[in-house]
Amino acid sequence: MAFLELTRVSFSYPKRGRRVLTEIDLALDRDEITAIVGPNGGGKTTLTKLMIGVLQPSGGQIRLDGRPLAGYSLGEIGRRVGYVFQNPDVQLFCGTVAEEIGFGLTNRGYKPEMVEERIQFYLDYFELGVYRNVFPLHLSRGEKQRLAIAAVLANEPLFLILDEPTAGLDAYRKKLLADYLQKIARLGRGMILVSHDEPFVGRMAERVVALKDGRIQSDSGRKGNAAYEA
Amino acid sequence: MKLDPRTKMVMVVCLSGLALLYNTPGQLLLVFAVTVALLMIFHFELSVIGDYLKPFLSLMLFLLVIQCVFSPGGEVLLAAGPVPLITTGGLSMGVCVVLRIMTVAAAAMLFTTFSSRDFILGLVQWKVPYELAFMVSIALRFLPVFRDELSNVVTAVQLRGVELKKVPWREKMALYRRLFFPVVYGTMLKAQQLAVSMEARGFRVYPRRTYLRRLNLLGADIAVMLVCLVSTIMLIALHFT
Ligand SMILES: Nc1ncnc2c1ncn2[C@@H]1O[C@H](COP(=O)(O)OP(=O)(O)O)[C@@H](O)[C@H]1O
Ligand SMILES: [Mg+2]
């Protein structure tokens, strides 16, 4: 059974007639890196927002871990699936960079020493240590992006969805991010990378799903499937 | 009904003025009801008004609790040992604050029915200094940004795995208090960026700017304005006698 399963999912934004997604069938496992690629406006962001319950499908069904997504609260989804938004500004809300990284853990009752240890680790890894006490929205685009990723990773979710994670990152930071993501993938965490960045996708993804005009145009297939072997 | 932006501004000023003046829950509820009724005349559906006000709810809950706890008076309704927590006086103050904000926020919805360009044009034709007109229009632009921001933050917080609905209210208050200033400040930063990008695209009001279009007050505008102003002045006079 797939971790995340979409069956004939369709969606249109309220008050806009046009369908953004049409009858998407997709099953994703927890142990692989899937890339979702496609032109701007193809519906990639919308599709991932449906997967985490921020938007509700107008038709079809989504199941997470075998249960209908509609039966989960946002908090329950957030603990299973870490989501990094395309625009980091919408997900940074704390007073300092360190608080931002520790937010999820602190509010889920982790011990302060343990939270501190994780904050320190992620500050170091994403080279944000000097900004420890800086107001997150004062950071540059690339720094905000790294912080948003760090804050989600610090929660250690089972599955990750990153929407255009390399936007605003330089080549060196892209490599750091790729290394880290591959490391956690080896630990058995699945992820979806939404990206235009072909070299990044080529290097990272085991499966590539192309989305165009709200439909799946091609799918290299799940591991073990014939399509994947081909 | 297509009214001049200035007519709508007069309405908003009258409604907000009354909301700020009144200080009993009954009166404020009435002003709020009138505001909602007006919005419905302007073809806002009740559900749309609800959606617009919903993101303000957590802020209101916060203010309600603050008011309840910090402005005691009247009978004690709930006490923790010897310490009165909720009193009739505090509760009524809290309800007033919430109704007042809801009224001002709802009245400001009228501003969404015309562009900020028309708004500035209207004010400048009334000899309001253009800097002031521009500033007011930015402040108004700020309100919907702030509302969207609040709903974004509520979503983002939950996606970090926090079960907002199940957090005990004491901790929820502490959380809101901690997030209050960062969110307000962050919104201001964003609104400012918005204003800058508007200017960069050539939207600016110059002192001796000439206007291609003029707004004209029609008979209906003048009638509506008069009704609003006269009834507000009468209500204010009544309030002080
Ligand atoms: N909040 C929204 N309201 C209305 N339409 C939207 C909204 N967000 C995206 N869209 C529309 O949905 C389509 C798909 O957008 P999106 O999912 O962001 O594509 P992508 O991420 O692949 O670039 C686009 O045509 C876009 O204009
Ligand atoms: Mg996108």
Tab-separated table of N, CA and C in Angstrom, chain B residues 51-195:
chain	number	residue	atom	x	y	z
B	51	ASP	N	-16.143	34.709	5.787
B	51	ASP	CA	-14.794	34.294	5.395
B	51	ASP	C	-13.791	35.418	5.604
B	52	TYR	N	-14.253	36.639	5.331
B	52	TYR	CA	-13.370	37.793	5.455
B	52	TYR	C	-12.996	38.016	6.926
B	53	LEU	N	-13.985	37.830	7.817
B	53	LEU	CA	-13.746	38.117	9.233
B	53	LEU	C	-13.082	36.955	9.972
B	54	LYS	N	-13.205	35.742	9.411
B	54	LYS	CA	-12.743	34.555	10.133
B	54	LYS	C	-11.288	34.630	10.587
B	55	PRO	N	-10.363	35.036	9.701
B	55	PRO	CA	-8.963	35.072	10.143
B	55	PRO	C	-8.707	35.996	11.336
B	56	PHE	N	-9.615	36.964	11.565
B	56	PHE	CA	-9.419	37.853	12.709
B	56	PHE	C	-9.787	37.164	14.024
B	57	LEU	N	-10.436	35.981	13.926
B	57	LEU	CA	-11.012	35.375	15.125
B	57	LEU	C	-10.004	35.117	16.239
B	58	SER	N	-8.823	34.562	15.869
B	58	SER	CA	-7.876	34.234	16.934
B	58	SER	C	-7.394	35.493	17.636
B	59	LEU	N	-7.210	36.547	16.847
B	59	LEU	CA	-6.811	37.833	17.428
B	59	LEU	C	-7.891	38.316	18.400
B	60	MET	N	-9.155	38.161	18.001
B	60	MET	CA	-10.267	38.621	18.835
B	60	MET	C	-10.346	37.830	20.125
B	61	LEU	N	-10.146	36.514	19.990
B	61	LEU	CA	-10.190	35.662	21.167
B	61	LEU	C	-9.132	36.134	22.159
B	62	PHE	N	-7.964	36.431	21.623
B	62	PHE	CA	-6.863	36.932	22.439
B	62	PHE	C	-7.275	38.221	23.155
B	63	LEU	N	-7.841	39.174	22.403
B	63	LEU	CA	-8.234	40.445	22.994
B	63	LEU	C	-9.357	40.261	24.015
B	64	LEU	N	-10.270	39.354	23.704
B	64	LEU	CA	-11.386	39.105	24.614
B	64	LEU	C	-10.869	38.636	25.962
B	65	VAL	N	-9.939	37.685	25.931
B	65	VAL	CA	-9.400	37.156	27.180
B	65	VAL	C	-8.628	38.235	27.928
B	66	ILE	N	-7.804	38.983	27.190
B	66	ILE	CA	-7.028	40.056	27.817
B	66	ILE	C	-7.957	41.039	28.517
B	67	GLN	N	-9.017	41.440	27.802
B	67	GLN	CA	-9.953	42.405	28.378
B	67	GLN	C	-10.647	41.828	29.604
B	68	CYS	N	-11.070	40.582	29.493
B	68	CYS	CA	-11.770	39.940	30.611
B	68	CYS	C	-10.899	39.948	31.861
B	69	VAL	N	-9.643	39.614	31.677
B	69	VAL	CA	-8.765	39.457	32.832
B	69	VAL	C	-8.319	40.810	33.382
B	70	PHE	N	-8.059	41.760	32.472
B	70	PHE	CA	-7.435	42.999	32.944
B	70	PHE	C	-8.378	44.168	33.181
B	71	SER	N	-9.675	44.020	32.857
B	71	SER	CA	-10.559	45.112	33.243
B	71	SER	C	-11.696	44.579	34.092
B	72	PRO	N	-11.381	44.296	35.368
B	72	PRO	CA	-12.376	43.723	36.246
B	72	PRO	C	-13.453	44.740	36.630
B	73	GLY	N	-14.485	44.294	37.275
B	73	GLY	CA	-15.585	45.156	37.699
B	73	GLY	C	-16.856	44.370	37.616
B	74	GLY	N	-17.867	44.765	38.406
B	74	GLY	CA	-19.135	44.041	38.402
B	74	GLY	C	-19.025	42.741	39.182
B	75	GLU	N	-19.928	41.831	38.872
B	75	GLU	CA	-19.953	40.577	39.620
B	75	GLU	C	-18.906	39.603	39.107
B	76	VAL	N	-18.430	38.760	40.010
B	76	VAL	CA	-17.451	37.758	39.624
B	76	VAL	C	-18.167	36.527	39.062
B	77	LEU	N	-17.811	36.125	37.869
B	77	LEU	CA	-18.440	34.958	37.258
B	77	LEU	C	-17.580	33.713	37.430
B	78	LEU	N	-16.258	33.925	37.403
B	78	LEU	CA	-15.351	32.786	37.509
B	78	LEU	C	-14.123	33.245	38.282
B	79	ALA	N	-13.744	32.451	39.294
B	79	ALA	CA	-12.600	32.858	40.094
B	79	ALA	C	-11.683	31.675	40.304
B	80	ALA	N	-10.386	31.965	40.388
B	80	ALA	CA	-9.428	30.937	40.754
B	80	ALA	C	-9.066	31.205	42.205
B	81	GLY	N	-9.744	30.558	43.152
B	81	GLY	CA	-9.563	30.858	44.564
B	81	GLY	C	-9.996	32.289	44.817
B	82	PRO	N	-9.100	33.088	45.396
B	82	PRO	CA	-9.476	34.469	45.710
B	82	PRO	C	-9.335	35.410	44.504
B	83	VAL	N	-8.725	34.931	43.429
B	83	VAL	CA	-8.460	35.823	42.299
B	83	VAL	C	-9.622	35.768	41.305
B	84	PRO	N	-10.313	36.914	41.098
B	84	PRO	CA	-11.405	36.890	40.119
B	84	PRO	C	-10.842	36.806	38.705
B	85	LEU	N	-11.327	35.861	37.926
B	85	LEU	CA	-10.824	35.719	36.555
B	85	LEU	C	-11.738	36.419	35.565
B	86	ILE	N	-13.023	36.068	35.629
B	86	ILE	CA	-13.971	36.693	34.712
B	86	ILE	C	-15.040	37.409	35.527
B	87	THR	N	-15.228	38.691	35.226
B	87	THR	CA	-16.270	39.466	35.897
B	87	THR	C	-17.229	39.959	34.826
B	88	THR	N	-18.441	40.348	35.249
B	88	THR	CA	-19.401	40.857	34.268
B	88	THR	C	-18.832	42.092	33.576
B	89	GLY	N	-18.153	42.941	34.347
B	89	GLY	CA	-17.570	44.156	33.766
B	89	GLY	C	-16.531	43.830	32.714
B	90	GLY	N	-15.631	42.918	33.067
B	90	GLY	CA	-14.558	42.548	32.145
B	90	GLY	C	-15.105	41.899	30.885
B	91	LEU	N	-16.080	41.025	31.092
B	91	LEU	CA	-16.662	40.326	29.947
B	91	LEU	C	-17.314	41.322	28.998
B	92	SER	N	-18.048	42.290	29.568
B	92	SER	CA	-18.733	43.231	28.688
B	92	SER	C	-17.719	44.127	27.960
B	93	MET	N	-16.637	44.492	28.660
B	93	MET	CA	-15.569	45.247	27.992
B	93	MET	C	-14.985	44.449	26.834
B	94	GLY	N	-14.730	43.169	27.102
B	94	GLY	CA	-14.141	42.301	26.083
B	94	GLY	C	-15.039	42.189	24.863
B	95	VAL	N	-16.337	41.974	25.119
B	95	VAL	CA	-17.274	41.848	24.006
B	95	VAL	C	-17.292	43.153	23.201
B	96	CYS	N	-17.236	44.292	23.908
B	96	CYS	CA	-17.230	45.589	23.221
B	96	CYS	C	-16.028	45.710	22.289
B	97	VAL	N	-14.856	45.367	22.810
B	97	VAL	CA	-13.639	45.500	22.001
B	97	VAL	C	-13.764	44.651	20.740
B	98	VAL	N	-14.241	43.426	20.920
B	98	VAL	CA	-14.355	42.519	19.784
B	98	VAL	C	-15.350	43.055	18.756
B	99	LEU	N	-16.527	43.507	19.233
B	99	LEU	CA	-17.539	44.028	18.301
B	99	LEU	C	-17.029	45.252	17.561
B	100	ARG	N	-16.282	46.076	18.284
B	100	ARG	CA	-15.754	47.299	17.685
B	100	ARG	C	-14.812	46.947	16.523
B	101	ILE	N	-13.899	46.021	16.779
B	101	ILE	CA	-12.947	45.651	15.730
B	101	ILE	C	-13.666	44.999	14.560
B	102	MET	N	-14.637	44.132	14.866
B	102	MET	CA	-15.378	43.461	13.791
B	102	MET	C	-16.100	44.494	12.933
B	103	THR	N	-16.673	45.511	13.588
B	103	THR	CA	-17.406	46.521	12.832
B	103	THR	C	-16.464	47.298	11.919
B	104	VAL	N	-15.341	47.749	12.487
B	104	VAL	CA	-14.400	48.525	11.677
B	104	VAL	C	-13.875	47.666	10.515
B	105	ALA	N	-13.540	46.403	10.816
B	105	ALA	CA	-13.023	45.516	9.763
B	105	ALA	C	-14.090	45.267	8.702
B	106	ALA	N	-15.331	45.041	9.140
B	106	ALA	CA	-16.401	44.772	8.174
B	106	ALA	C	-16.680	46.012	7.334
B	107	ALA	N	-16.716	47.188	7.989
B	107	ALA	CA	-16.976	48.429	7.246
B	107	ALA	C	-15.901	48.624	6.177
B	108	ALA	N	-14.653	48.259	6.548
B	108	ALA	CA	-13.544	48.449	5.608
B	108	ALA	C	-13.701	47.571	4.374
B	109	MET	N	-14.558	46.549	4.458
B	109	MET	CA	-14.813	45.721	3.271
B	109	MET	C	-15.364	46.557	2.126
B	110	LEU	N	-16.067	47.638	2.478
B	110	LEU	CA	-16.605	48.515	1.434
B	110	LEU	C	-15.489	49.057	0.550
B	111	PHE	N	-14.305	49.206	1.141
B	111	PHE	CA	-13.171	49.734	0.383
B	111	PHE	C	-12.711	48.765	-0.702
B	112	THR	N	-13.088	47.501	-0.543
B	112	THR	CA	-12.632	46.545	-1.552
B	112	THR	C	-13.459	46.664	-2.829
B	113	THR	N	-14.506	47.515	-2.797
B	113	THR	CA	-15.365	47.618	-3.975
B	113	THR	C	-14.867	48.660	-4.969
B	114	PHE	N	-13.784	49.372	-4.636
B	114	PHE	CA	-13.220	50.273	-5.640
B	114	PHE	C	-11.699	50.251	-5.530
B	115	SER	N	-11.011	50.744	-6.547
B	115	SER	CA	-9.557	50.636	-6.556
B	115	SER	C	-8.933	51.734	-5.699
B	116	SER	N	-7.679	51.498	-5.298
B	116	SER	CA	-7.014	52.503	-4.481
B	116	SER	C	-6.767	53.767	-5.309
B	117	ARG	N	-6.694	53.589	-6.626
B	117	ARG	CA	-6.545	54.731	-7.514
B	117	ARG	C	-7.749	55.674	-7.406
B	118	ASP	N	-8.933	55.093	-7.468
B	118	ASP	CA	-10.159	55.875	-7.329
B	118	ASP	C	-10.234	56.522	-5.958
B	119	PHE	N	-9.756	55.798	-4.982
B	119	PHE	CA	-9.802	56.288	-3.617
B	119	PHE	C	-8.974	57.566	-3.494
B	120	ILE	N	-7.739	57.510	-4.020
B	120	ILE	CA	-6.860	58.670	-3.943
B	120	ILE	C	-7.434	59.812	-4.775
B	121	LEU	N	-7.933	59.458	-5.944
B	121	LEU	CA	-8.518	60.458	-6.821
B	121	LEU	C	-9.641	61.207	-6.099
B	122	GLY	N	-10.504	60.440	-5.453
B	122	GLY	CA	-11.633	61.033	-4.736
B	122	GLY	C	-11.161	61.987	-3.651
B	123	LEU	N	-10.184	61.536	-2.863
B	123	LEU	CA	-9.702	62.368	-1.765
B	123	LEU	C	-9.022	63.627	-2.290
B	124	VAL	N	-8.216	63.467	-3.346
B	124	VAL	CA	-7.491	64.623	-3.871
B	124	VAL	C	-8.475	65.660	-4.436
B	125	GLN	N	-9.546	65.177	-5.053
B	125	GLN	CA	-10.550	66.119	-5.547
B	125	GLN	C	-11.237	66.862	-4.405
B	126	TRP	N	-11.163	66.284	-3.233
B	126	TRP	CA	-11.701	66.967	-2.058
B	126	TRP	C	-10.634	67.781	-1.338
B	127	LYS	N	-9.544	68.038	-2.036
B	127	LYS	CA	-8.465	68.882	-1.516
B	127	LYS	C	-7.718	68.270	-0.326
B	128	VAL	N	-7.819	66.967	-0.171
B	128	VAL	CA	-7.001	66.301	0.837
B	128	VAL	C	-5.584	66.233	0.266
B	129	PRO	N	-4.551	66.581	1.062
B	129	PRO	CA	-3.184	66.524	0.529
B	129	PRO	C	-2.870	65.129	-0.007
B	130	TYR	N	-2.177	65.086	-1.142
B	130	TYR	CA	-1.985	63.798	-1.794
B	130	TYR	C	-1.168	62.827	-0.950
B	131	GLU	N	-0.213	63.341	-0.147
B	131	GLU	CA	0.579	62.422	0.685
B	131	GLU	C	-0.332	61.688	1.656
B	132	LEU	N	-1.246	62.463	2.234
B	132	LEU	CA	-2.169	61.890	3.205
B	132	LEU	C	-3.063	60.853	2.528
B	133	ALA	N	-3.574	61.214	1.356
B	133	ALA	CA	-4.445	60.292	0.630
B	133	ALA	C	-3.700	58.993	0.322
B	134	PHE	N	-2.453	59.146	-0.072
B	134	PHE	CA	-1.648	57.993	-0.422
B	134	PHE	C	-1.423	57.114	0.820
B	135	MET	N	-1.126	57.787	1.946
B	135	MET	CA	-0.875	57.045	3.176
B	135	MET	C	-2.116	56.269	3.611
B	136	VAL	N	-3.260	56.935	3.541
B	136	VAL	CA	-4.503	56.269	3.936
B	136	VAL	C	-4.745	55.061	3.043
B	137	SER	N	-4.458	55.222	1.754
B	137	SER	CA	-4.722	54.094	0.864
B	137	SER	C	-3.780	52.928	1.167
B	138	ILE	N	-2.556	53.245	1.585
B	138	ILE	CA	-1.626	52.175	1.970
B	138	ILE	C	-2.119	51.472	3.232
B	139	ALA	N	-2.602	52.293	4.188
B	139	ALA	CA	-3.097	51.713	5.431
B	139	ALA	C	-4.256	50.754	5.148
B	140	LEU	N	-5.092	51.137	4.200
B	140	LEU	CA	-6.241	50.297	3.862
B	140	LEU	C	-5.799	49.026	3.163
B	141	ARG	N	-4.763	49.166	2.374
B	141	ARG	CA	-4.208	48.014	1.680
B	141	ARG	C	-3.642	47.022	2.700
B	142	PHE	N	-3.188	47.571	3.803
B	142	PHE	CA	-2.571	46.790	4.851
B	142	PHE	C	-3.554	45.803	5.487
B	143	LEU	N	-4.803	46.236	5.589
B	143	LEU	CA	-5.795	45.431	6.304
B	143	LEU	C	-6.003	44.043	5.688
B	144	PRO	N	-6.299	43.951	4.394
B	144	PRO	CA	-6.437	42.610	3.826
B	144	PRO	C	-5.139	41.803	3.873
B	145	VAL	N	-3.996	42.484	3.734
B	145	VAL	CA	-2.721	41.769	3.814
B	145	VAL	C	-2.591	41.141	5.194
B	146	PHE	N	-2.954	41.917	6.206
B	146	PHE	CA	-2.858	41.451	7.583
B	146	PHE	C	-3.779	40.248	7.807
B	147	ARG	N	-4.966	40.337	7.240
B	147	ARG	CA	-5.932	39.244	7.389
B	147	ARG	C	-5.406	37.965	6.730
B	148	ASP	N	-4.894	38.091	5.505
B	148	ASP	CA	-4.355	36.918	4.815
B	148	ASP	C	-3.174	36.344	5.576
B	149	GLU	N	-2.400	37.272	6.137
B	149	GLU	CA	-1.221	36.872	6.882
B	149	GLU	C	-1.627	36.023	8.093
B	150	LEU	N	-2.651	36.492	8.816
B	150	LEU	CA	-3.107	35.735	9.982
B	150	LEU	C	-3.530	34.321	9.570
B	151	SER	N	-4.246	34.201	8.469
B	151	SER	CA	-4.713	32.861	8.115
B	151	SER	C	-3.559	32.000	7.626
B	152	ASN	N	-2.563	32.620	6.956
B	152	ASN	CA	-1.357	31.867	6.580
B	152	ASN	C	-0.639	31.325	7.796
B	153	VAL	N	-0.498	32.182	8.804
B	153	VAL	CA	0.260	31.778	9.987
B	153	VAL	C	-0.460	30.642	10.700
B	154	VAL	N	-1.780	30.737	10.805
B	154	VAL	CA	-2.539	29.667	11.459
B	154	VAL	C	-2.305	28.339	10.735
B	155	THR	N	-2.287	28.378	9.400
B	155	THR	CA	-2.011	27.159	8.630
B	155	THR	C	-0.578	26.678	8.855
B	156	ALA	N	0.375	27.616	8.758
B	156	ALA	CA	1.788	27.241	8.866
B	156	ALA	C	2.096	26.642	10.236
B	157	VAL	N	1.507	27.221	11.284
B	157	VAL	CA	1.738	26.711	12.638
B	157	VAL	C	1.263	25.261	12.730
B	158	GLN	N	0.094	24.993	12.188
B	158	GLN	CA	-0.435	23.631	12.270
B	158	GLN	C	0.388	22.657	11.439
B	159	LEU	N	0.882	23.125	10.293
B	159	LEU	CA	1.684	22.237	9.460
B	159	LEU	C	3.021	21.896	10.108
B	160	ARG	N	3.412	22.672	11.120
B	160	ARG	CA	4.609	22.276	11.871
B	160	ARG	C	4.252	21.223	12.921
B	161	GLY	N	3.045	20.721	12.836
B	161	GLY	CA	2.675	19.610	13.706
B	161	GLY	C	2.002	20.010	15.003
B	162	VAL	N	1.646	21.281	15.144
B	162	VAL	CA	1.012	21.731	16.389
B	162	VAL	C	-0.503	21.638	16.233
B	163	GLU	N	-1.139	20.981	17.191
B	163	GLU	CA	-2.587	20.774	17.135
B	163	GLU	C	-3.275	21.967	17.779
B	164	LEU	N	-3.434	23.036	17.012
B	164	LEU	CA	-3.939	24.288	17.606
B	164	LEU	C	-5.261	24.105	18.330
B	165	LYS	N	-6.139	23.301	17.760
B	165	LYS	CA	-7.472	23.171	18.359
B	165	LYS	C	-7.416	22.464	19.703
B	166	LYS	N	-6.364	21.658	19.904
B	166	LYS	CA	-6.320	20.882	21.145
B	166	LYS	C	-5.398	21.477	22.206
B	167	VAL	N	-4.672	22.555	21.855
B	167	VAL	CA	-3.779	23.172	22.831
B	167	VAL	C	-4.641	23.805	23.921
B	168	PRO	N	-4.324	23.543	25.203
B	168	PRO	CA	-5.103	24.179	26.271
B	168	PRO	C	-5.053	25.700	26.132
B	169	TRP	N	-6.146	26.381	26.508
B	169	TRP	CA	-6.241	27.801	26.174
B	169	TRP	C	-5.123	28.638	26.776
B	170	ARG	N	-4.629	28.214	27.950
B	170	ARG	CA	-3.565	28.988	28.584
B	170	ARG	C	-2.303	28.989	27.702
B	171	GLU	N	-1.970	27.785	27.204
B	171	GLU	CA	-0.794	27.693	26.337
B	171	GLU	C	-1.040	28.351	24.985
B	172	LYS	N	-2.306	28.262	24.540
B	172	LYS	CA	-2.626	28.882	23.263
B	172	LYS	C	-2.420	30.400	23.357
B	173	MET	N	-2.840	30.964	24.488
B	173	MET	CA	-2.657	32.405	24.687
B	173	MET	C	-1.176	32.763	24.682
B	174	ALA	N	-0.387	31.914	25.371
B	174	ALA	CA	1.058	32.172	25.429
B	174	ALA	C	1.640	32.124	24.015
B	175	LEU	N	1.149	31.173	23.227
B	175	LEU	CA	1.627	31.031	21.846
B	175	LEU	C	1.260	32.269	21.031
B	176	TYR	N	-0.005	32.683	21.127
B	176	TYR	CA	-0.437	33.866	20.379
B	176	TYR	C	0.358	35.095	20.805
B	177	ARG	N	0.616	35.175	22.112
B	177	ARG	CA	1.337	36.349	22.592
B	177	ARG	C	2.737	36.370	21.996
B	178	ARG	N	3.343	35.171	21.915
B	178	ARG	CA	4.706	35.104	21.387
B	178	ARG	C	4.735	35.433	19.882
B	179	LEU	N	3.670	35.044	19.186
B	179	LEU	CA	3.671	35.242	17.732
B	179	LEU	C	3.147	36.612	17.328
B	180	PHE	N	2.475	37.298	18.275
B	180	PHE	CA	1.775	38.535	17.922
B	180	PHE	C	2.700	39.572	17.259
B	181	PHE	N	3.787	39.924	17.939
B	181	PHE	CA	4.650	40.976	17.387
B	181	PHE	C	5.382	40.566	16.119
B	182	PRO	N	5.974	39.346	16.089
B	182	PRO	CA	6.587	38.938	14.814
B	182	PRO	C	5.611	39.004	13.645
B	183	VAL	N	4.366	38.577	13.872
B	183	VAL	CA	3.422	38.547	12.757
B	183	VAL	C	3.025	39.963	12.340
B	184	VAL	N	2.776	40.828	13.336
B	184	VAL	CA	2.414	42.206	12.993
B	184	VAL	C	3.569	42.876	12.255
B	185	TYR	N	4.779	42.678	12.778
B	185	TYR	CA	5.937	43.303	12.158
B	185	TYR	C	6.185	42.735	10.761
B	186	GLY	N	6.068	41.415	10.635
B	186	GLY	CA	6.255	40.771	9.338
B	186	GLY	C	5.258	41.286	8.306
B	187	THR	N	4.010	41.470	8.756
B	187	THR	CA	2.995	41.967	7.836
B	187	THR	C	3.328	43.375	7.387
B	188	MET	N	3.831	44.172	8.330
B	188	MET	CA	4.190	45.543	7.973
B	188	MET	C	5.293	45.548	6.929
B	189	LEU	N	6.278	44.669	7.142
B	189	LEU	CA	7.360	44.556	6.156
B	189	LEU	C	6.799	44.233	4.782
B	190	LYS	N	5.867	43.274	4.747
B	190	LYS	CA	5.327	42.843	3.465
B	190	LYS	C	4.488	43.937	2.820
B	191	ALA	N	3.691	44.631	3.646
B	191	ALA	CA	2.855	45.707	3.098
B	191	ALA	C	3.743	46.805	2.525
B	192	GLN	N	4.858	47.030	3.219
B	192	GLN	CA	5.794	48.046	2.766
B	192	GLN	C	6.394	47.652	1.416
B	193	GLN	N	6.766	46.373	1.304
B	193	GLN	CA	7.309	45.897	0.025
B	193	GLN	C	6.284	46.055	-1.088
B	194	LEU	N	5.038	45.817	-0.730
B	194	LEU	CA	3.957	45.945	-1.696
B	194	LEU	C	3.868	47.389	-2.181
B	195	ALA	N	3.955	48.314	-1.227
B	195	ALA	CA	3.875	49.730	-1.577
B	195	ALA	C	5.048	50.109	-2.468
